[in-house]
Coordinates of C-alpha atoms and ligand atoms in Angstrom, one line a residue:
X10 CA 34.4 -29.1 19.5
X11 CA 35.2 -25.6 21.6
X12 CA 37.0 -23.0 20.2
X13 CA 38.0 -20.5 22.4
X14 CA 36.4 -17.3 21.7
X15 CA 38.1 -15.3 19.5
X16 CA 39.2 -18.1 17.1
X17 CA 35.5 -19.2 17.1
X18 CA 35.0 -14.9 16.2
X19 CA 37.0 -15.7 13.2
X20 CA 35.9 -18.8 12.2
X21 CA 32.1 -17.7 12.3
X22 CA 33.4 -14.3 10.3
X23 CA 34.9 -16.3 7.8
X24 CA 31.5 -18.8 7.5
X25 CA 28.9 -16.5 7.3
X26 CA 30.1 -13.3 5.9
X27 CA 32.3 -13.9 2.9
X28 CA 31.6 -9.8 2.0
X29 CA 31.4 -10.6 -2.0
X30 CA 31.1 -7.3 -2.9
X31 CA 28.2 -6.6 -5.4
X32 CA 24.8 -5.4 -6.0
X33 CA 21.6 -6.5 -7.4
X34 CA 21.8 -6.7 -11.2
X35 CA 18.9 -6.5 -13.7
X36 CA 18.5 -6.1 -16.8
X37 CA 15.1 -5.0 -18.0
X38 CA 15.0 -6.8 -21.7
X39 CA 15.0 -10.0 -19.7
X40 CA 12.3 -11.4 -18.4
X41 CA 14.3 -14.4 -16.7
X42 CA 16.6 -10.9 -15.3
X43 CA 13.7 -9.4 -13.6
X44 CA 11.9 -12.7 -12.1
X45 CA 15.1 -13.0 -10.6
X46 CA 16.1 -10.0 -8.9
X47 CA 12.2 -9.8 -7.9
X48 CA 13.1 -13.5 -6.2
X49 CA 16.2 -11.8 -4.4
X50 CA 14.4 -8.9 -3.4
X51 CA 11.0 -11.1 -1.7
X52 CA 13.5 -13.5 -0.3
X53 CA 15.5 -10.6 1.4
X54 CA 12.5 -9.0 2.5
X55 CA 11.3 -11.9 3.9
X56 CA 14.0 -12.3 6.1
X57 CA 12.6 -9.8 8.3
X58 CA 9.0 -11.8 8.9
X59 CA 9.1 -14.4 11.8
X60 CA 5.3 -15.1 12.0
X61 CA 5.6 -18.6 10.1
X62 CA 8.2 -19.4 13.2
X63 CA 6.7 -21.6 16.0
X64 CA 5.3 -19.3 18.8
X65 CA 5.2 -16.1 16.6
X66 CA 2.0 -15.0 14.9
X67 CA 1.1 -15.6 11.6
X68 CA 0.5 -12.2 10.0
X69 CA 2.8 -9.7 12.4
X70 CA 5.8 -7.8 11.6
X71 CA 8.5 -7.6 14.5
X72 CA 8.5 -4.0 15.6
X73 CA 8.9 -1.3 14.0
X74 CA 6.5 -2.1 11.7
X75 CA 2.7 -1.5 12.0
X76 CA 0.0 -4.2 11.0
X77 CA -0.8 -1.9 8.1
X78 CA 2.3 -2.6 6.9
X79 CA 2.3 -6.5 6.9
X80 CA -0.8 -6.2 4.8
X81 CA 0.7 -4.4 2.4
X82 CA 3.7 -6.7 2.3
X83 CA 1.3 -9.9 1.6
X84 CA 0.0 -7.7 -1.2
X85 CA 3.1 -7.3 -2.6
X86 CA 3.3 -11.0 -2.6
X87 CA 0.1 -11.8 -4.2
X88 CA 1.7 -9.7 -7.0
X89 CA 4.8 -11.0 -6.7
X90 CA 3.4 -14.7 -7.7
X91 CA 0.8 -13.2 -10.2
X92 CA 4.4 -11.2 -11.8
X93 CA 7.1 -14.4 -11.5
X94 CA 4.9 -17.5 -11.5
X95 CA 6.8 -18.3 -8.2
X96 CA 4.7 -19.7 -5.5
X97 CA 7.7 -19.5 -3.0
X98 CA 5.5 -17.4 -0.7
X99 CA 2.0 -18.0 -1.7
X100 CA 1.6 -20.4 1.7
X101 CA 2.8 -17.7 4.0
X102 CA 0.9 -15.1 2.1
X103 CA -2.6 -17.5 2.5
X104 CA -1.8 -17.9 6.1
X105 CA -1.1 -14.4 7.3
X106 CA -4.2 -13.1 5.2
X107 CA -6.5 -15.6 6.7
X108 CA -4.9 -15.0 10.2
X109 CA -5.9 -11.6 10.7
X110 CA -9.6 -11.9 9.4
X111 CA -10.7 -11.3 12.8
X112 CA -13.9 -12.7 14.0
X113 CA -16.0 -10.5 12.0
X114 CA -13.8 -11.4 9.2
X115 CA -12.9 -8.0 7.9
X116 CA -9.9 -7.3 9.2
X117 CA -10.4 -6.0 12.4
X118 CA -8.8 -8.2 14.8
X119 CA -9.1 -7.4 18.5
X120 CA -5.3 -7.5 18.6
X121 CA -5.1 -4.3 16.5
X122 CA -8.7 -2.7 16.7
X123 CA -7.6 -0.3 19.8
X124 CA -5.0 1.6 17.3
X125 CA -6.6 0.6 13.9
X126 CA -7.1 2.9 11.2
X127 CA -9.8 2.7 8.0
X128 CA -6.4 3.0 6.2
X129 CA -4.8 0.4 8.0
X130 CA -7.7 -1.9 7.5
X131 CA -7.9 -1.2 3.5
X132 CA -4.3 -2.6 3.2
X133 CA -4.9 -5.8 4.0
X134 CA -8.5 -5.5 2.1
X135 CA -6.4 -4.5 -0.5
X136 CA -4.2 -8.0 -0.1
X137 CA -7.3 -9.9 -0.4
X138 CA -8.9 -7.7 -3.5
X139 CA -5.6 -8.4 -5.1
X140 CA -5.6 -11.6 -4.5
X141 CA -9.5 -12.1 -6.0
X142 CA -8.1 -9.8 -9.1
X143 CA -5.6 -12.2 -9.9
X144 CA -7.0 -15.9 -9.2
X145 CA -4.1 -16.0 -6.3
X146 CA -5.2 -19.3 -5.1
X147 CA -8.5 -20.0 -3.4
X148 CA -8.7 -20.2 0.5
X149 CA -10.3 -24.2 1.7
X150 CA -13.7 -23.8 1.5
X151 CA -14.2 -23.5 5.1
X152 CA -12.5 -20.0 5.3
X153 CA -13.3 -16.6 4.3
X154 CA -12.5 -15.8 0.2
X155 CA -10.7 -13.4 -0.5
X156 CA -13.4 -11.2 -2.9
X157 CA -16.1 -11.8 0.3
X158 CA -12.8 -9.9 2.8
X159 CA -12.6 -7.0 0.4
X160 CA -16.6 -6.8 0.3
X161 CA -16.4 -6.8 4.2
X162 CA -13.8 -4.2 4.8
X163 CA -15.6 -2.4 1.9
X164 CA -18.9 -2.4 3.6
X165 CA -17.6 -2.1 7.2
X166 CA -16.0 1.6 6.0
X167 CA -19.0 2.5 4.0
X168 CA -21.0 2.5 7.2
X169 CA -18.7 4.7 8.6
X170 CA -19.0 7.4 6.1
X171 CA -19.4 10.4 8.0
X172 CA -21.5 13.7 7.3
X173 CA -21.0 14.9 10.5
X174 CA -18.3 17.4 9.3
X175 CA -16.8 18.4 6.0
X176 CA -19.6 17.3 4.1
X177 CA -18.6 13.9 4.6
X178 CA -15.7 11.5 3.9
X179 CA -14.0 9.0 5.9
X180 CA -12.3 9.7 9.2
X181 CA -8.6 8.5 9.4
X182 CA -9.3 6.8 12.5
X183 CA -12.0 4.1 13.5
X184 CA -12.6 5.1 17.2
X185 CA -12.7 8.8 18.9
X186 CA -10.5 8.0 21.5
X187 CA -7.3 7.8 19.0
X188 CA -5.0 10.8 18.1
X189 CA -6.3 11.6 14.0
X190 CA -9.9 10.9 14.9
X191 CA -10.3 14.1 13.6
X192 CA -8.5 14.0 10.7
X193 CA -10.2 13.2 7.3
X194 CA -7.2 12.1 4.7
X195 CA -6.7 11.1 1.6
X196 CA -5.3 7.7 2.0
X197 CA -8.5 6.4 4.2
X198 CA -10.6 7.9 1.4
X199 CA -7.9 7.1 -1.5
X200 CA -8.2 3.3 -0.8
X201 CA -12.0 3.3 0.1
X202 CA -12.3 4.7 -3.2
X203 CA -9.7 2.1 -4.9
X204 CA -11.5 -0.6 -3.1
X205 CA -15.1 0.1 -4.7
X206 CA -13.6 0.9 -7.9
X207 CA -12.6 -2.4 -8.2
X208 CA -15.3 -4.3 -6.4
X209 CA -17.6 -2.5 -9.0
X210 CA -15.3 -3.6 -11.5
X211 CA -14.9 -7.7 -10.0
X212 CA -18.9 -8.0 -9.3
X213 CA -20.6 -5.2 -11.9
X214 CA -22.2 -4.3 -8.6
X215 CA -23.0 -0.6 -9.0
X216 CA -23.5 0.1 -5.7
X217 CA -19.8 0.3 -5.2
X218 CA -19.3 2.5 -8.0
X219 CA -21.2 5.3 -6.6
X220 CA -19.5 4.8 -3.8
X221 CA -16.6 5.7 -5.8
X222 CA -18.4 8.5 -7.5
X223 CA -19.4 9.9 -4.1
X224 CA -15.9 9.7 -2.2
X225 CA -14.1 11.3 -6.0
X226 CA -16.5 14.2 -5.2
X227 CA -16.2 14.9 -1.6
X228 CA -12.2 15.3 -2.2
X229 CA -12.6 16.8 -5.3
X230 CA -15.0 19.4 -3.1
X231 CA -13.0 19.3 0.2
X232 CA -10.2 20.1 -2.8
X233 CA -8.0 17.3 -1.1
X234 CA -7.7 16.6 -4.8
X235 CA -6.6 20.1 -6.6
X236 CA -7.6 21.3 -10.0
X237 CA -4.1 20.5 -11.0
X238 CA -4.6 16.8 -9.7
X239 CA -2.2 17.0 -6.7
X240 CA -3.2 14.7 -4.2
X241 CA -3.0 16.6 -0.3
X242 CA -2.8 14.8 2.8
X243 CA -5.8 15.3 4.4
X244 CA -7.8 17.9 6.4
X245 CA -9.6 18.3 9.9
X246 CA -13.1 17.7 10.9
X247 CA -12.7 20.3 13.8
X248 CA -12.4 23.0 11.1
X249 CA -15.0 21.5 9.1
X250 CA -12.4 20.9 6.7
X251 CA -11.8 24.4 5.9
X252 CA -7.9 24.1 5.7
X253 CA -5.5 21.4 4.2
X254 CA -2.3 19.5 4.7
X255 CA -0.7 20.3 1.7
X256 CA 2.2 16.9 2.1
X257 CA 1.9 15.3 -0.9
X258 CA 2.7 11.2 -0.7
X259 CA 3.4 8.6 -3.2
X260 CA 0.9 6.2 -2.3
X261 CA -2.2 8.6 -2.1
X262 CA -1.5 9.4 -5.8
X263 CA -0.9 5.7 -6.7
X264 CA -4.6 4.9 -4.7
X265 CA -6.4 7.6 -6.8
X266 CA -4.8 6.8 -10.0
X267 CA -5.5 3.0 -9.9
X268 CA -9.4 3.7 -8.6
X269 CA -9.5 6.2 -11.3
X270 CA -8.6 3.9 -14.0
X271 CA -10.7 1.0 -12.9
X272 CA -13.9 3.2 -13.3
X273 CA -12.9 4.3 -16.2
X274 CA -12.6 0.8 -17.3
X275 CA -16.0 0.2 -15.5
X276 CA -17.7 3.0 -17.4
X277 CA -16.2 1.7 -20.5
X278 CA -14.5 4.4 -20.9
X279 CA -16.0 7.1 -20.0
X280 CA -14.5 10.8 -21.1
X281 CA -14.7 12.1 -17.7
X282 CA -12.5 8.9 -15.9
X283 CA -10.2 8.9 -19.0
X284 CA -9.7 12.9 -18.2
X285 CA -9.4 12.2 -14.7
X286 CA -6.7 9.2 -15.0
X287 CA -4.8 11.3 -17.5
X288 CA -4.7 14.4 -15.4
X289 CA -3.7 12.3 -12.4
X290 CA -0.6 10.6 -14.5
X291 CA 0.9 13.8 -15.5
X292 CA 0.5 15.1 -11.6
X293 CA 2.5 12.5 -10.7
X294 CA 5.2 14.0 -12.4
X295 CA 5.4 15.4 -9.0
X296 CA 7.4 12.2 -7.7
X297 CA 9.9 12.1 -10.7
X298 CA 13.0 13.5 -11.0
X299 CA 13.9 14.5 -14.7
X300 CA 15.6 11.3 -15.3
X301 CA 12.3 9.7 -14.3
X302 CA 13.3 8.5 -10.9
X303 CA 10.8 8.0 -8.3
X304 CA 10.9 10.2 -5.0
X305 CA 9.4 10.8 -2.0
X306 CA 9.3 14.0 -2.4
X307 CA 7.7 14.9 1.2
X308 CA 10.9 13.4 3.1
X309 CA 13.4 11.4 0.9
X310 CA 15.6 14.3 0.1
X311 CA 15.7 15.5 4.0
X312 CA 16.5 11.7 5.1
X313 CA 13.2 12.8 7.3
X314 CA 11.2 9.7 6.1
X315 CA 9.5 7.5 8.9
X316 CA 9.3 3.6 8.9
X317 CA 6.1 4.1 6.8
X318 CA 6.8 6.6 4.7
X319 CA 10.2 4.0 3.4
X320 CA 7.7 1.6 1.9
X321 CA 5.4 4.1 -0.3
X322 CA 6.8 4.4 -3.5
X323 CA 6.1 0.4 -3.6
X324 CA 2.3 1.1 -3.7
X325 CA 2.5 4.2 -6.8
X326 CA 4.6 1.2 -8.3
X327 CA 2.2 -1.4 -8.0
X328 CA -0.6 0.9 -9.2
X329 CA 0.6 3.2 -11.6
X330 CA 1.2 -0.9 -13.3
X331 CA -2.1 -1.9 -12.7
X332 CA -3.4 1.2 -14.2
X333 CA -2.4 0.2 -17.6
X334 CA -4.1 -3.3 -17.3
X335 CA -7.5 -0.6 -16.7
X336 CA -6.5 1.8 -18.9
X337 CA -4.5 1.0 -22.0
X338 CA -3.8 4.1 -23.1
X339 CA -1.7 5.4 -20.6
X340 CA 1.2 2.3 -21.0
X341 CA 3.9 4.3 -22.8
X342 CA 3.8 6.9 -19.7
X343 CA 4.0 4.9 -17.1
X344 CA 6.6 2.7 -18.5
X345 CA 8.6 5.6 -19.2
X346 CA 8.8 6.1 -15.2
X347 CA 8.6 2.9 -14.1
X348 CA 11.2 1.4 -16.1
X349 CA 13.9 4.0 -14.9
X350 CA 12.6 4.1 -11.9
X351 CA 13.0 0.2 -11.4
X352 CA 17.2 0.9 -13.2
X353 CA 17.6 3.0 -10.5
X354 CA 15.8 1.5 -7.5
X355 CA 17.7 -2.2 -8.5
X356 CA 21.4 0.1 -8.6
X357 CA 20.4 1.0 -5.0
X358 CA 20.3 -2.8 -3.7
X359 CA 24.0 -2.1 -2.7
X360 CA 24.5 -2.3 0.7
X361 CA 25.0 -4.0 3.9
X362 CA 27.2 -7.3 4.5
X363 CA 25.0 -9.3 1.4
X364 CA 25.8 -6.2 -1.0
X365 CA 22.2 -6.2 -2.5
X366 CA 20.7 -4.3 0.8
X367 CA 18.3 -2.1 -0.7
X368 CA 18.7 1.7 0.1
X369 CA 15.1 4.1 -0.1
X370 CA 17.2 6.6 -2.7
X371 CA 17.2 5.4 -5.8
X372 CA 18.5 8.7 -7.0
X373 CA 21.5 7.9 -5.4
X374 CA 21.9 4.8 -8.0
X375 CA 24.8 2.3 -6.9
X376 CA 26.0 4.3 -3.9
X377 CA 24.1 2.9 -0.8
X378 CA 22.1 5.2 1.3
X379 CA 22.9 3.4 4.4
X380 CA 19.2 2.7 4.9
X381 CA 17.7 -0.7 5.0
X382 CA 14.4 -2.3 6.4
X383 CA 10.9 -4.1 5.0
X384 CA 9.9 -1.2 2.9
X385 CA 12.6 -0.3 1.2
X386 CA 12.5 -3.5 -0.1
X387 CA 9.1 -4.0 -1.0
X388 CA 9.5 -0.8 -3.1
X389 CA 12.3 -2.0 -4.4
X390 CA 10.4 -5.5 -5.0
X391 CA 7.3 -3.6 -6.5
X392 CA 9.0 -1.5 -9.5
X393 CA 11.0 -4.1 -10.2
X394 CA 8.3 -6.5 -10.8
X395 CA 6.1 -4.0 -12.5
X396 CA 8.1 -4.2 -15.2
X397 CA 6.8 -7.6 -15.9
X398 CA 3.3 -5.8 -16.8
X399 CA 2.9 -6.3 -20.3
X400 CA 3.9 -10.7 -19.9
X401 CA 0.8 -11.2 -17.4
X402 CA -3.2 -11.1 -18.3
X403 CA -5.0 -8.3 -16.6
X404 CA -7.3 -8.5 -13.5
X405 CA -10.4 -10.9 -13.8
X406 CA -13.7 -10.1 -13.0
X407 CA -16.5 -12.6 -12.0
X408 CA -17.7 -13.1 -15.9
X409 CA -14.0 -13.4 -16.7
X410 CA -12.3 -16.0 -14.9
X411 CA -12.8 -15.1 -11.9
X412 CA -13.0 -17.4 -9.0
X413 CA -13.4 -16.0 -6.1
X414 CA -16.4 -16.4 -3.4
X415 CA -17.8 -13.2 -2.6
X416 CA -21.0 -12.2 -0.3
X417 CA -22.3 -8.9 -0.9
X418 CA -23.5 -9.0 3.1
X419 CA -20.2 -9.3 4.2
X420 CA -18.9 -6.6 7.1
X421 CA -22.5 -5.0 7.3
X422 CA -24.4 -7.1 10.1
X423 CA -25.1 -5.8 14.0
X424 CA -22.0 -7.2 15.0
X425 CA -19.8 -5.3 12.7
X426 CA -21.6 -2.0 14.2
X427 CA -20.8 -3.1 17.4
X428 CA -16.9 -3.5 16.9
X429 CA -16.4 0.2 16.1
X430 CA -18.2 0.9 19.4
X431 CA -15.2 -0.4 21.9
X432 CA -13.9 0.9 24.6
X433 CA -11.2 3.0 25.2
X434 CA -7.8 1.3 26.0
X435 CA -6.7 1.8 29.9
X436 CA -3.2 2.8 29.8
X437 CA -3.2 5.3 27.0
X438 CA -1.8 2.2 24.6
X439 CA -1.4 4.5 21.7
X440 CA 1.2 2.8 19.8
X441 CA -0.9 3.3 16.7
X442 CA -0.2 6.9 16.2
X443 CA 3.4 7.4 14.5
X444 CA 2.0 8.4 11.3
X445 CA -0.3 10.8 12.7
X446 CA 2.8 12.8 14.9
X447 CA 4.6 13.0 11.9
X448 CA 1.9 14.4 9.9
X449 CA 0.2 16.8 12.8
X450 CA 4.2 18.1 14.0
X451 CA 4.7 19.1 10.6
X452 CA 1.4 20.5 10.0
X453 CA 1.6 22.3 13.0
X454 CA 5.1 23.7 12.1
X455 CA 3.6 25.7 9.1
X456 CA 2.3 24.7 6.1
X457 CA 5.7 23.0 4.1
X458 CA 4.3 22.7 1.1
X459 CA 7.4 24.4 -0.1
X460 CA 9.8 22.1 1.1
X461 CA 8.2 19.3 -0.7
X462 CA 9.7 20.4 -4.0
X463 CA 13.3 21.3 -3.2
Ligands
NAG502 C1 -3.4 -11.8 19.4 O1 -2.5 -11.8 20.5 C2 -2.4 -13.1 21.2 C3 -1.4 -12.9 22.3 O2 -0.2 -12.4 21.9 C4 -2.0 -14.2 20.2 O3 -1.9 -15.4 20.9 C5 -2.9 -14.3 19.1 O4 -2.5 -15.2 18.1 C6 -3.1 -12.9 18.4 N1 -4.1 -13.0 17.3 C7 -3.9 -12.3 16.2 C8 -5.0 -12.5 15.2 O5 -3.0 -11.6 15.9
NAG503 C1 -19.1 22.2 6.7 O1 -18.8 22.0 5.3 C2 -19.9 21.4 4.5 C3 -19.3 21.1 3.2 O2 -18.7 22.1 2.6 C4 -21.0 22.4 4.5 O3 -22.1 21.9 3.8 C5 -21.5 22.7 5.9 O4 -22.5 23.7 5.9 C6 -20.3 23.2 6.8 N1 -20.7 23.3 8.1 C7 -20.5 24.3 8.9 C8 -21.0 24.2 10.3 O5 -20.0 25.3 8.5
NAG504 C1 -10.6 -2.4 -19.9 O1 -9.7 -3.4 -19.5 C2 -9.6 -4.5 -20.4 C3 -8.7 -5.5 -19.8 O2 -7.4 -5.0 -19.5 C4 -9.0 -3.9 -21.7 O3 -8.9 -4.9 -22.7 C5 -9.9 -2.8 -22.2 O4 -9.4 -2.2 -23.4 C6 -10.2 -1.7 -21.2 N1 -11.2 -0.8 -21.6 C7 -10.9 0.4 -22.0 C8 -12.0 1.3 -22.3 O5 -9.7 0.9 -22.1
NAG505 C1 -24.5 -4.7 -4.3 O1 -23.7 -4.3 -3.2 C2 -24.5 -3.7 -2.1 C3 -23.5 -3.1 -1.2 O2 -22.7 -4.1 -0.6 C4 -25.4 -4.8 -1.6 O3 -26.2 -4.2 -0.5 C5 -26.3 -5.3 -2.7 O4 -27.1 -6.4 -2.2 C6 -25.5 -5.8 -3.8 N1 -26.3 -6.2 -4.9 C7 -26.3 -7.4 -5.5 C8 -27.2 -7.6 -6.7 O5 -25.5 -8.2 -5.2

């Protein structure tokens, strides 16, 4: 059958856009309410991943999203199965995390090596600690485990641990011939320290808590972590890290506060962590309006934030949750932000032609910011879900349930030194550096640390 065209127009309207006029509803004394806007939320976010589709590849986001950011995504999935029970996604997830092992299996796959960053890296590691954490089902034997992927991209950053400026610390990027190879920030550094908090914590391997020790310190001395707890940016090696980026971001505070936690779970509970995590929960205040709404402070009130930036507030989310799994005591506080935060963000999944789009301004409760994409639904996802915290058992170690294959070696052999030796790309491919214009422009424009608190 033909219509002609502008009858077919109307026809098609009428099919696939029945505009029912609503937004996502949740209501957080319900379990069975949560589980299923969390299901609504993944399965809208979802929409915008093709790499399970024939020809596409397993593991990619279509542009404009990074790598980094897919990682993150199939780490919001391992939580979002270890949250609903739901193992919707948990095929996809396997498949995407095992795709991008690379042939050193730590995440570093020739595809993505030429712009990759150590923090781009630890977001997938991330993925795959998660994963280990929460007995997210075992790869076939016959392909990397998750715990022995977080070992490798572990181990591959330690090596790069650099004294060569600043005192040391972890560049943001892997190779001198990218734009940030100078810069030393606090997310690189934020989720190398997460990461061996928790491997410390999974094997009882101390090696990985001094690790941890020794990273805390350097910011602590480099004072990308303040005496009032505020997480900066980062700082430059070319001025021996003499001067900071003042930006403050969501997910640096979220990476600290989660490492933080674990070692003071790790040191069973030690008075300096249990200072540390406490003093990093109030600064996080930072990001809360008085109603106890989440913000990205740095850019949500400007409409200035980037593709990235939209997806941060899911990571604070997810680990400000966690944190209460490692540190008990600070439940009450972070529920009393999340739980707002998650009223608010759920109000906000309100627009576009479904009428549950999620918006980034959760301030801005049930009137849609006209913004939609990946990360404002994996935030969206994230708080939600948290919320769920108190129904599910903690993280597992390898003397409690634990499952997962690790191997200690893993990321450290002459072929892992080798890969951070490439060449430079030919054409100036720098497609890698969004974050870092954003971040240097602004820097460059004057320190805006007054902005950030408008
Ligand atoms: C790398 O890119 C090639 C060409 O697009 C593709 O065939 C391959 O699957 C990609 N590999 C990964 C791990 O992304
Ligand atoms: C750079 O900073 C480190 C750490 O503060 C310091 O030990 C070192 O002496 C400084 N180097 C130079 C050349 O000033
Ligand atoms: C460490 O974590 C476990 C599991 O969540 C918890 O039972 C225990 O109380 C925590 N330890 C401390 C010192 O809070
Ligand atoms: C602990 O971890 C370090 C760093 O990866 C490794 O070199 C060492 O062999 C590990 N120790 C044990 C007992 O597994």
């Amino acid at each position: 059958m033909k219509f002609s065209k502008p009858l077919a127009i109307i026809v098609t309207t009428l099919i696939t856009k029945p505009r029912i006029v609503q937004s996502l509803d949740v209501d957080l004394n319900s379990h069975d309410s949560i589980k299923s806007a969390a299901s609504t939320i993944a399965y809208d976010m979802m929409l915008y991943y093709n790499g399970n589709q024939t020809g596409q590849i397993p593991g990619n986001l279509p542009p404009p999203y990074y790598w980094w950011e897919a990682g993150a995504m199939f780490g919001a999935l391992v939580d979002y199965w270890y949250y609903t029970g739901d193992p919707t996604y948990n095929m996809v997830t396997t498949q995407a995390l095992l795709f991008q092992v690379g042939p050193s299996e730590s995440y570093m796959p020739p595809n993505q090596t030429k712009t990759e960053g150590n923090d781009d890296q630890a977001f997938w590691g991330i993925a795959a600690m998660s994963a280990a954490e929460l007995n997210f089902p075992n790869p076939p034997a016959n392909q990397p485990q998750w715990l022995a992927l977080a070992q490798a991209v572990f181990n591959t950053q330690a090596a790069r641990w650099d004294t060569s400026s600043c005192g040391g610390g972890l560049r943001w990027q892997i190779y001198p011939f990218n734009n940030g190879y100078n810069y030393k920030n606090s997310i690189s550094n934020g989720c190398f320290f997460n990461l061996g908090a928790r491997l410390a914590k999974y094997t009882g391997n101390d090696t990985y808590a001094h690790w941890a020790d020794q990273t805390w310190d350097w910011m602590a001395s480099t004072k990308l972590i303040d005496t009032n707890y505020y997480i900066y940016d980062g700082s430059d090696s070319n001025i021996n890290c003499s001067n900071i980026n003042h930006l403050q971001w969501t997910y640096n505070a979220g990476a600290m506060l989660l490492g933080a936690a674990t070692m003071y779970n790790y040191t069973n509970g030690s008075t300096v962590w249990g200072q540390r995590v406490e003093s990093l929960l109030n600064a996080t205040a930072i990001f809360f309006t008085p109603e106890d709404i989440m913000v990205e402070v740095a850019c949500e009130n400007n409409g200035k934030c980037n593709t990235d930036q939209k997806s941060f507030k899911a990571y604070l989310s997810r680990w400000m949750a966690a944190t209460t799994k490692m540190a008990p005591f600070t439940y009450d506080a972070v529920m009393a932000r999340l739980r707002p935060s998650a009223q608010a963000a759920a109000e906000q999944c309100c627009g576009g032609d479904n009428g549950r789009t999620c918006g980034m301004r959760w301030t801005m409760n049930t009137t849609w910011d006209g913004s939609y994409g990946v990360g404002q639904e994996m935030a969206a996802l994230e708080v939600i879900q948290s919320n769920l915290i108190a129904q599910v058992r903690g993280p597992v170690t390898n003397s409690t349930g634990g499952t997962s294959q690790g191997n200690s070696a893993a990321g450290s052999g002459p072929n892992d030194r080798a890969q951070d030796k490439i060449e430079p790309p030919t054409h100036g491919d720098k497609v890698g550096a969004g974050v870092l214009t954003a971040v240097v422009l602004l820097w460059l424009i004057g320190t805006l640390s007054w902005m950030i608190v408008d």
